[in-house]
Coordinates of C-alpha atoms and ligand atoms in Angstrom, one line a residue:
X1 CA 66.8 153.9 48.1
X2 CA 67.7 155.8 50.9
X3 CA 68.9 154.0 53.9
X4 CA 68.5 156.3 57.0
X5 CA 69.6 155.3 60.5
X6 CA 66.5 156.1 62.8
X7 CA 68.7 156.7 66.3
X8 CA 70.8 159.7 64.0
X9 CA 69.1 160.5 61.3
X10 CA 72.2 159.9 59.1
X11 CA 71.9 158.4 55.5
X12 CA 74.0 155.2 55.5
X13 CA 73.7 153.9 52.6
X14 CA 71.6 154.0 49.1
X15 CA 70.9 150.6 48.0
X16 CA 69.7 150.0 44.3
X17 CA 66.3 148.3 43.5
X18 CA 66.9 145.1 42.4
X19 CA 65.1 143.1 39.5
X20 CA 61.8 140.8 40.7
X21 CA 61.7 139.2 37.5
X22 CA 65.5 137.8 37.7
X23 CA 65.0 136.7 40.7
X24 CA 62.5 135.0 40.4
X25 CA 63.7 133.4 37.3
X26 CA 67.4 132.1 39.9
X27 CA 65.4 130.6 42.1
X28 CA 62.9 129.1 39.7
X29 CA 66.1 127.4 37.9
X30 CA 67.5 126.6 41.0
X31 CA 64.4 124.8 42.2
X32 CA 65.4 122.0 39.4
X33 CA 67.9 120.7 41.2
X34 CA 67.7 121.8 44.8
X35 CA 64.5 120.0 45.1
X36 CA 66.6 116.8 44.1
X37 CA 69.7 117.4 46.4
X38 CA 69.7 114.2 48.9
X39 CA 67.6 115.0 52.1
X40 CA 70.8 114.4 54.2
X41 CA 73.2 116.6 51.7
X42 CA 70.2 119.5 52.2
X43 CA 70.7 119.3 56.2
X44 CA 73.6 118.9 56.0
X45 CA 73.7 122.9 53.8
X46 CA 71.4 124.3 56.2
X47 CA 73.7 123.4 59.3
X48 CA 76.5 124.7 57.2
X49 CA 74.8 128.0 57.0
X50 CA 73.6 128.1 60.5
X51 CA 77.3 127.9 61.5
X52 CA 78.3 130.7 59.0
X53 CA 75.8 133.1 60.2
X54 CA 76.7 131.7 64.0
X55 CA 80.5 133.6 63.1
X56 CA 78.9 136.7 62.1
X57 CA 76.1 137.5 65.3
X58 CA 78.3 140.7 66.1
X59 CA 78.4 141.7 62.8
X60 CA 74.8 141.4 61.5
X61 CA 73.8 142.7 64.9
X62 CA 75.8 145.3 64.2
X63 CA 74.8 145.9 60.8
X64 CA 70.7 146.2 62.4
X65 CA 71.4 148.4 65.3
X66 CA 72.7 151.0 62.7
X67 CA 70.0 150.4 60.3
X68 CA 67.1 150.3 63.0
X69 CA 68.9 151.4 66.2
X70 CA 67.5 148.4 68.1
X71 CA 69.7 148.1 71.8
X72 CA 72.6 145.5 71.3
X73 CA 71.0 142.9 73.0
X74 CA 68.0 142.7 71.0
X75 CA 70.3 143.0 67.6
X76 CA 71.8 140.4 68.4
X77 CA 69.0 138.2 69.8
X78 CA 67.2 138.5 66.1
X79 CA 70.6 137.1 64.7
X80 CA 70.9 134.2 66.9
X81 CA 67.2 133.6 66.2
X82 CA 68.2 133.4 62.6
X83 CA 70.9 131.0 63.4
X84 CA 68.8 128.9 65.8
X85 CA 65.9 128.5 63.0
X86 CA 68.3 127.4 60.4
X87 CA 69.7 124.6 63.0
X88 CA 66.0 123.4 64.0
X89 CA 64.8 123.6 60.5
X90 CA 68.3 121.3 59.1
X91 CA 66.8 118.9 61.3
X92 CA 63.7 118.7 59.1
X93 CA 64.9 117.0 55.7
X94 CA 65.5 113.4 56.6
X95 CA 62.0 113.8 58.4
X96 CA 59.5 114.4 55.8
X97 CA 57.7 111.5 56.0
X98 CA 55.2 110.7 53.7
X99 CA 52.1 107.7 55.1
X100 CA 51.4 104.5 54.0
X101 CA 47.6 104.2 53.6
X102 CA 46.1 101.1 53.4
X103 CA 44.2 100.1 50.1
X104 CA 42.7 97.0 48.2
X105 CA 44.5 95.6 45.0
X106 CA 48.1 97.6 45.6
X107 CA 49.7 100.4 48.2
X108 CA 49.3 103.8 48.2
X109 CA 51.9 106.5 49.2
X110 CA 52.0 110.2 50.4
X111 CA 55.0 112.2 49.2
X112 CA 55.7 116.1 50.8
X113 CA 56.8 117.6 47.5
X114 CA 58.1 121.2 47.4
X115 CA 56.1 123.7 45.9
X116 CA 58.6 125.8 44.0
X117 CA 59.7 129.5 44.4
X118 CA 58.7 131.1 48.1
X119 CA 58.4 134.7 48.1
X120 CA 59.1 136.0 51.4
X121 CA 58.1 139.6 52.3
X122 CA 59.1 141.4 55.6
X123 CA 58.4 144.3 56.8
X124 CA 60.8 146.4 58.9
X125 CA 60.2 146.3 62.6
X126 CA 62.3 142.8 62.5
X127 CA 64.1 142.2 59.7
X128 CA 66.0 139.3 60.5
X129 CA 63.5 136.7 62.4
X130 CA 60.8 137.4 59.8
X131 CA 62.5 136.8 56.4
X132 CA 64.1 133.0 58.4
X133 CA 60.8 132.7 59.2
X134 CA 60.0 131.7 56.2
X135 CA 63.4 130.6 54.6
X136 CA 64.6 128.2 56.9
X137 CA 61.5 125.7 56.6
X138 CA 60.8 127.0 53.2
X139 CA 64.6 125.8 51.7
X140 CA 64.7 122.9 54.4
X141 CA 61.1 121.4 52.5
X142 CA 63.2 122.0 49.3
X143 CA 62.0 125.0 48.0
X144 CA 64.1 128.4 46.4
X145 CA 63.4 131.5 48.1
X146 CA 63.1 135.2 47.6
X147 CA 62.9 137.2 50.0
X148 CA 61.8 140.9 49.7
X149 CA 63.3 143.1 52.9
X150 CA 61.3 146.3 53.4
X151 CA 62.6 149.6 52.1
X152 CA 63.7 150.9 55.2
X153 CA 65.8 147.9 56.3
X154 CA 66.9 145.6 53.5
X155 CA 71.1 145.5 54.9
X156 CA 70.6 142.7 57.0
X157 CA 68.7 140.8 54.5
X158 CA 71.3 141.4 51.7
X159 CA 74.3 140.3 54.0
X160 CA 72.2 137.0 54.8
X161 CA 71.9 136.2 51.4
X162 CA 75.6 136.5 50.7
X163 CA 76.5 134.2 54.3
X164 CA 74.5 131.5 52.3
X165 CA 76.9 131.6 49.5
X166 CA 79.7 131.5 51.8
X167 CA 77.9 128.6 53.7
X168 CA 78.1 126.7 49.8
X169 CA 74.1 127.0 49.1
X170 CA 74.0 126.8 45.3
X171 CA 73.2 130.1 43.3
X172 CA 69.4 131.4 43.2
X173 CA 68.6 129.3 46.2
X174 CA 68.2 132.4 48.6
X175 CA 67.8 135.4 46.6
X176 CA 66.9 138.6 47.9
X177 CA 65.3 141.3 46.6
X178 CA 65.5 145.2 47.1
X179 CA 62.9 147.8 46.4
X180 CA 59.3 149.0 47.2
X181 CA 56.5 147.2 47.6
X182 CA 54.5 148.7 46.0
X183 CA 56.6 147.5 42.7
X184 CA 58.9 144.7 43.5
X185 CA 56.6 143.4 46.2
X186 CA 53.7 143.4 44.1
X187 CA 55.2 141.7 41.3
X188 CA 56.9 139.0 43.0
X189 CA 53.3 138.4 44.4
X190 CA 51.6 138.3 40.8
X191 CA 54.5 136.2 39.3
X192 CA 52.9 132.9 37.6
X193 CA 56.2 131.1 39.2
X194 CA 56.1 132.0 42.7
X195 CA 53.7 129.4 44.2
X196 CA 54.0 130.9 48.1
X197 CA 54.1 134.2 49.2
X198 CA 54.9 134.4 53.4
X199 CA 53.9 138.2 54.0
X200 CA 54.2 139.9 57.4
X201 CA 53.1 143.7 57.4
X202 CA 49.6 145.4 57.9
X203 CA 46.3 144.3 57.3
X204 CA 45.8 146.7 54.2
X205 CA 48.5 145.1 52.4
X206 CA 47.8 142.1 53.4
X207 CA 43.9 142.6 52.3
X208 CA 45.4 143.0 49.0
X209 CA 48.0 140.4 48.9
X210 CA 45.7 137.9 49.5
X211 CA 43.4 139.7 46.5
X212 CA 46.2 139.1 44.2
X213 CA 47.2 135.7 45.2
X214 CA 43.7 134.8 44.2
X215 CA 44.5 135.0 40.6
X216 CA 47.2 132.3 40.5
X217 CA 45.7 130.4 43.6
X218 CA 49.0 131.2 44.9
X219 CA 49.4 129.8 48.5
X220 CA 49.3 132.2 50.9
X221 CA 50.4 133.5 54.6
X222 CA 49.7 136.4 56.5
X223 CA 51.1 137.5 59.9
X224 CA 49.0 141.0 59.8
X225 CA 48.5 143.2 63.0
X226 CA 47.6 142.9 66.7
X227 CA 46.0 144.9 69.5
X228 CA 47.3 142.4 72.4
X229 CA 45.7 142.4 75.7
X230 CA 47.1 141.7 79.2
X231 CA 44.2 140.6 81.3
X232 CA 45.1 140.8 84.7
X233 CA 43.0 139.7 87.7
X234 CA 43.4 140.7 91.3
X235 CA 44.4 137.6 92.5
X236 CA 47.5 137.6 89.9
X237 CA 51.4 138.1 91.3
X238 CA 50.8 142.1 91.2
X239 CA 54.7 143.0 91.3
X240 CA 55.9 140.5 89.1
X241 CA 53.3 141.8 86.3
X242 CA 53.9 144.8 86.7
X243 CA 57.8 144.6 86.1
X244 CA 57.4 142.1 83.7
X245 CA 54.4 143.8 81.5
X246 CA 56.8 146.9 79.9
X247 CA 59.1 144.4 78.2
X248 CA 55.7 142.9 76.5
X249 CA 54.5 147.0 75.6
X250 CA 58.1 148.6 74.9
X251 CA 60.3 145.8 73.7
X252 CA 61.3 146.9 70.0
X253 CA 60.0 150.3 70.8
X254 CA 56.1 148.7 70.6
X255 CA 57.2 148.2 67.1
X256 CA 55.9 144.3 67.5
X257 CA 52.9 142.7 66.3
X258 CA 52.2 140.6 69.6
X259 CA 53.0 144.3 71.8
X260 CA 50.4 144.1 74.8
X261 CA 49.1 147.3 74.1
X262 CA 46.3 146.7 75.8
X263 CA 45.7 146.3 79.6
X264 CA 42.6 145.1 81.3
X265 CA 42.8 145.2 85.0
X266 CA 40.4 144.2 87.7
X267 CA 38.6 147.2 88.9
X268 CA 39.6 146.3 92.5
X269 CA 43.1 146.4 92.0
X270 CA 43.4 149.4 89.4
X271 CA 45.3 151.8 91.2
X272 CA 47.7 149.6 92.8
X273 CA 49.0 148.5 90.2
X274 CA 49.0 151.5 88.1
X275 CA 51.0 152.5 90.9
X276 CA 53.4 149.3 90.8
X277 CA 53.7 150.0 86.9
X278 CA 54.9 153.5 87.2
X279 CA 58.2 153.0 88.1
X280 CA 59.1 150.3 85.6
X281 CA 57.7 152.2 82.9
X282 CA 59.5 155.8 83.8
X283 CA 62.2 153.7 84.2
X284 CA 62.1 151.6 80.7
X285 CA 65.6 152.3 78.6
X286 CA 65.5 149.0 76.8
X287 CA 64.2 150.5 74.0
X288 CA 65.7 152.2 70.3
X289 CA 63.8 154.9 68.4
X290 CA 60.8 154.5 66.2
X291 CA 61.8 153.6 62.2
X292 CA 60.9 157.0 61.1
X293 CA 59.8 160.7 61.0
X294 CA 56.5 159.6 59.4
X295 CA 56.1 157.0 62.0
X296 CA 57.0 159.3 64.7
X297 CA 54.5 161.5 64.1
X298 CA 51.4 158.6 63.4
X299 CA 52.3 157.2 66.7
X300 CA 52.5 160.5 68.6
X301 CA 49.0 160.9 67.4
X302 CA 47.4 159.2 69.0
X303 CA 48.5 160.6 72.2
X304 CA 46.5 163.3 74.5
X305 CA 46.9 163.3 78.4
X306 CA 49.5 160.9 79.6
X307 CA 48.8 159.3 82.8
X308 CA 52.8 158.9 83.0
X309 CA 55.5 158.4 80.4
X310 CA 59.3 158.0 80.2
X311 CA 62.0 160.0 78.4
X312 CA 64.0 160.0 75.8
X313 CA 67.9 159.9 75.2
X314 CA 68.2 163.0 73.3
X315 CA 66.8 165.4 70.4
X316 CA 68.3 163.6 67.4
X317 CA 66.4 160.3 66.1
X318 CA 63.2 159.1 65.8
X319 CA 62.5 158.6 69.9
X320 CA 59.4 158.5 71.3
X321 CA 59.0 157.8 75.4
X322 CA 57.3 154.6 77.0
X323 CA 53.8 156.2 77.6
X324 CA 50.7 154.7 79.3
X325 CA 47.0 156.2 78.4
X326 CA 43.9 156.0 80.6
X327 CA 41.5 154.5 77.9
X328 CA 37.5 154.4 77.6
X329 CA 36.5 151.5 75.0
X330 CA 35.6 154.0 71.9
X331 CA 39.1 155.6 72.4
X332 CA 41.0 155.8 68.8
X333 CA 43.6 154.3 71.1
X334 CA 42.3 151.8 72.2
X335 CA 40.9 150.3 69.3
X336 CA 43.6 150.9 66.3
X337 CA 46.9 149.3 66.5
X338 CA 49.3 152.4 67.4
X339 CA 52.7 150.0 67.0
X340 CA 54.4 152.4 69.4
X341 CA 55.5 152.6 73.2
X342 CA 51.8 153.3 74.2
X343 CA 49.8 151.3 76.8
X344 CA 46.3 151.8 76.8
X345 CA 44.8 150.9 80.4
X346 CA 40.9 150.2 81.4
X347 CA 39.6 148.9 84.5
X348 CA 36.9 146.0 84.1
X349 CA 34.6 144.1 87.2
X350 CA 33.7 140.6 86.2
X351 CA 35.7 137.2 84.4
X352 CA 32.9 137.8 81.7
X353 CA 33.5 141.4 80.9
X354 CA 37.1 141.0 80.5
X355 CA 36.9 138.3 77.9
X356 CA 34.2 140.5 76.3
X357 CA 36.3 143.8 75.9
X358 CA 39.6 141.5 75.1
X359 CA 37.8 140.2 72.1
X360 CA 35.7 143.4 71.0
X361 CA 38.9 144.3 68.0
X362 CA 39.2 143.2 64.8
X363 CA 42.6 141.3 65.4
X364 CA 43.9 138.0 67.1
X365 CA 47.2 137.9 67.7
X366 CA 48.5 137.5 70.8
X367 CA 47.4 138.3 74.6
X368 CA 48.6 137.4 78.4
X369 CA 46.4 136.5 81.4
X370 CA 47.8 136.4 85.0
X371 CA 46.1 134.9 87.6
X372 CA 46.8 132.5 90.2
X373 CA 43.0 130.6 89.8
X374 CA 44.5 127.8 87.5
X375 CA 40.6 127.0 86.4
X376 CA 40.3 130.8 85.2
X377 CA 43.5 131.1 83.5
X378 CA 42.5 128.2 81.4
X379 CA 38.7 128.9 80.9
X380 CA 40.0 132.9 79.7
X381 CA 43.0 131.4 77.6
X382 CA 40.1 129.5 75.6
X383 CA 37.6 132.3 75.7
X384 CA 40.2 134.6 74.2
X385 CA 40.0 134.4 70.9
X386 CA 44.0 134.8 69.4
X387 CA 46.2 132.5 68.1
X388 CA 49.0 132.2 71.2
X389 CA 48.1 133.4 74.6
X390 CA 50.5 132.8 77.7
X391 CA 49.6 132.8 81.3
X392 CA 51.5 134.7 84.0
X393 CA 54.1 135.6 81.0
X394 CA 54.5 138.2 78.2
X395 CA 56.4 135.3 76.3
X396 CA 54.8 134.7 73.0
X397 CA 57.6 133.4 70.0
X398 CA 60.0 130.6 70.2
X399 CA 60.7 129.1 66.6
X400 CA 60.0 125.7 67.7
X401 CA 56.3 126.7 68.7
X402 CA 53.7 127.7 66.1
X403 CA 52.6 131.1 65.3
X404 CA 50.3 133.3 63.9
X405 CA 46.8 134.6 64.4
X406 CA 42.7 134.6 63.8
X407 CA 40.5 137.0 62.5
X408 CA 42.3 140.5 61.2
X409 CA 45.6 138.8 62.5
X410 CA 46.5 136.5 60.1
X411 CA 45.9 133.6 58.0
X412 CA 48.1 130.0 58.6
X413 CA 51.0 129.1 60.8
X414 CA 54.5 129.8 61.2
X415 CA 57.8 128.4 62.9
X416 CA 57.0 125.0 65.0
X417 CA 57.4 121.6 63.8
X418 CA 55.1 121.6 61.2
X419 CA 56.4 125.1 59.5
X420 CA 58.1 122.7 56.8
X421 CA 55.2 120.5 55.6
X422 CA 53.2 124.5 54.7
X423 CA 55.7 124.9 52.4
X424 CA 54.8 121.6 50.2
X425 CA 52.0 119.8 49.1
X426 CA 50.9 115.9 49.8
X427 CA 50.9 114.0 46.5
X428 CA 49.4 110.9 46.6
X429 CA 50.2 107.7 44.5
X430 CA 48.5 104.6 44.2
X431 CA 50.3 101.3 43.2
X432 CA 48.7 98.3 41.5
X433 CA 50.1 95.0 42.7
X434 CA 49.0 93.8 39.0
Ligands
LIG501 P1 53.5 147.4 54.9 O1 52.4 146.3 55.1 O2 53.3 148.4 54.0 O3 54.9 146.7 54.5 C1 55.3 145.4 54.8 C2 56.1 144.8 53.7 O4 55.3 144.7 52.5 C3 57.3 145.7 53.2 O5 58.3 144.8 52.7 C4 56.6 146.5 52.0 O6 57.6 147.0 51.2 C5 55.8 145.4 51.4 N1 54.7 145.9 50.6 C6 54.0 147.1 50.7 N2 53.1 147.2 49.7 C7 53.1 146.0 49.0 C8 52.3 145.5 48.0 N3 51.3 146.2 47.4 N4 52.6 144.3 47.5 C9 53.6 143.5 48.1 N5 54.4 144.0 49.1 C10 54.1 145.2 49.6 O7 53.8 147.9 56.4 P2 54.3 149.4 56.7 O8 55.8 149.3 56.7 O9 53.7 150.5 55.9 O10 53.8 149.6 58.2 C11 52.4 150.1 58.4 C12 51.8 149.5 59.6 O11 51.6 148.1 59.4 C13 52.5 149.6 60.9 O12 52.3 150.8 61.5 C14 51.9 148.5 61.7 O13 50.7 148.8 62.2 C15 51.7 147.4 60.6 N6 52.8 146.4 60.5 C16 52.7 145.2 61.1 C17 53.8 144.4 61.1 C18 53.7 143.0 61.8 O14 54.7 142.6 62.3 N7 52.6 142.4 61.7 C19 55.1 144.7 60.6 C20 55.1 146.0 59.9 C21 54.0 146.8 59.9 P3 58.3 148.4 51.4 O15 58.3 148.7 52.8 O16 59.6 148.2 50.8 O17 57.5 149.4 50.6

């Protein structure tokens, strides 16, 4: 497998598909006995590790940026995310609590026993959050882990797995995986031993993830795709949306599932702030190239008439400029997630008809509603039907609140308190006081 840098073009790296089945088979023997370790000794691991990839932010970060050609600050964000999740989830060991339930003639217990092998699938736009997504609560609950990187970014992924044998986590606890999906993905997700798969990527794939897991009844969790709208009303802080909106459309390129690439405004205030937008937008440079040539091209696609756009750095990579479309609701643009730098813009008149066109798509992801009316930003943030919202803010992850989405978005939760207890199952066992 090639491994190109998207900013150059440059090969940097061929990395060698690795074996599904031997993984699979580490992890499975190293369920044995990590599911026994002492809750304390497994925190106690997972801090360990949190501090090992702590010492090496600049060099995963460094390792992304030339694999993805994300800005610094970003790179290095997504490695201190992966450092914070391992911290939060350490915390979690000592605190799976099972109930006492009360019953006649004895007591009866609740365990949270580990399922087994996790398979952990990530797709490319952010390679580092996504797979800890799903180890750190996955290994924390007691479970081994695979974890299959995408084809176009799996160096981050690989140096992970070698910080957690430096941080002392036994053998074929975190394994990972190289190779297409289409093989090693699909495998790992038909394996009789992997009892989870965690799978971020499109709906398709998803679609048919799900399909397979049927066979085994193997849990399942998909973070899919999103068509995020901003709905913002004329009573909102007009300037501060307006600088704060192309972070939530550009950030990662609009490579990002919860990208507001949608934007409802009130009629009444339309030009205004299409006018207050300009500027911030022309001006966007927090932003690397797309992942690819073929990517490039399906995102330029969709593009016909600008109403403005910004530039790009130069005529090598896989850049494509912020750009904002004027959009009519049967546009392809519109309606079909474009996971590029485009805004698609529409002007709506009443509270009614901008919860109607925020909800006329398939996903349900993510959205934003700014207003100043503290009675409308709560009645719209229920109306909207996604699974996170945020009022006068684009924020939509932290790792200690849950995520994920409804309809064509997803299926389950992730990160949040209760991330650990989805990766076990509640046994229940009654004692006779006889
Ligand atoms: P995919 O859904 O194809 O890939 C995501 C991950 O799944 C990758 O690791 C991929 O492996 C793997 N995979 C692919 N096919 C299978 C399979 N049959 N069984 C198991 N695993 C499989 O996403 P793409 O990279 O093709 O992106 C296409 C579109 O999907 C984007 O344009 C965007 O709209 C959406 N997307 C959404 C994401 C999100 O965050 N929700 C993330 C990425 C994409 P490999 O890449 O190695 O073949």
């Amino acid at each position: 497998m090639r491994v190109i840098n998207p900013a150059t073009e440059e090969e940097i790296v061929t990395v060698d598909p690795g074996d599904p089945d031997t993984a699979v088979f580490q992890a499975r023997q190293a369920f044995e006995s990590w599911r026994k370790v002492a809750p304390g000794d497994r925190a106690r691991l997972l801090r360990r590790f949190a501090s090992v990839v702590d010492a090496h932010i600049d060099q995963l970060a460094q390792i992304e940026i030339t694999n993805t050609g994300k800005p610094v600050g970003n790179a290095r964000w997504e490695a201190t995310n992966v450092r914070d999740l391992l911290d939060y989830y350490s915390g979690a060991p000592e605190r799976l609590c099972g109930r006492q339930i009360p019953v006649v003639g004895g007591w009866d217990v609740t365990f949270h026993e580990p399922l087994g092998v996790v398979a952990v699938i990530v797709p490319w736009n952010f390679p580092m959050p996504i797979a800890a997504w799903g180890f750190a609560p996955a290994l924390a609950a007691g479970n081994t882990v695979v974890i299959k990187p995408a084809e176009l970014t799996p160096l981050t992924a690989l140096r992970i797995g070698e910080l957690a044998l430096e941080a002392g986590l036994p053998e074929g606890v975190l394994n990972v995986v190289t190779g297409p999906g289409s093989r090693v993905g699909r495998r790992l997700v038909t394996h009789p031993d992997v009892r989870k798969v965690c799978f971020t990527g499109s709906v398709e794939v998803g679609r048919e993830i799900m399909a397979l897991c049927a066979g085994d009844l193997t849990r399942v969790t998909l973070e899919l795709g999103g068509k995020s709208a901003t709905v913002l009303f004329a009573d909102a802080d007009l300037e501060k949306a307006a600088a704060a909106l192309p972070g939530a459309v550009f950030d990662n390129a609009g490579q990002d599932c919860c990208a507001r690439s949608r934007l409802l405004v009130e009629r009444g205030v339309h030009d205004e702030f299409l006018s207050l937008l300009k500027p911030y937008v022309t001006g966007f440079t927090e932003m690397g190239p797309l992942i690819s040539h073929q990517h490039r091209a399906h995102v330029a696609s969709f593009v016909d008439d600008p109403l403005f756009q910004g530039s790009v750095p130069g005529d090598k990579g896989y850049w494509y400029p912020p750009t904002v479309l004027k959009a009519e609701r049967g546009d392809r643009h519109w309606n079909e997630e474009i996971f590029g730098p485009v805004l698609s813009v529409m002007p709506f008149d009443t509270e009614e008809q901008a919860v109607e066109f925020a909800n006329d798509t398939p996903y349900g992801l993510s959205g934003s509603v700014w207003t100043r009316d503290v009675g409308r930003a709560l009645r719209v943030s229920r109306e909207i039907q996604t699974g996170v919202l945020s009022v006068n803010s684009h924020s939509s992850v932290r790792y200690w609140t849950p995520f994920g989405g409804v309809k064509q978005s997803g299926l389950g939760r992730e990160l949040g308190p209760d991330a650990p207890l989805s990766f076990t199952d509640t046994k229940n066992i009654f004692i006779s006081e006889e």
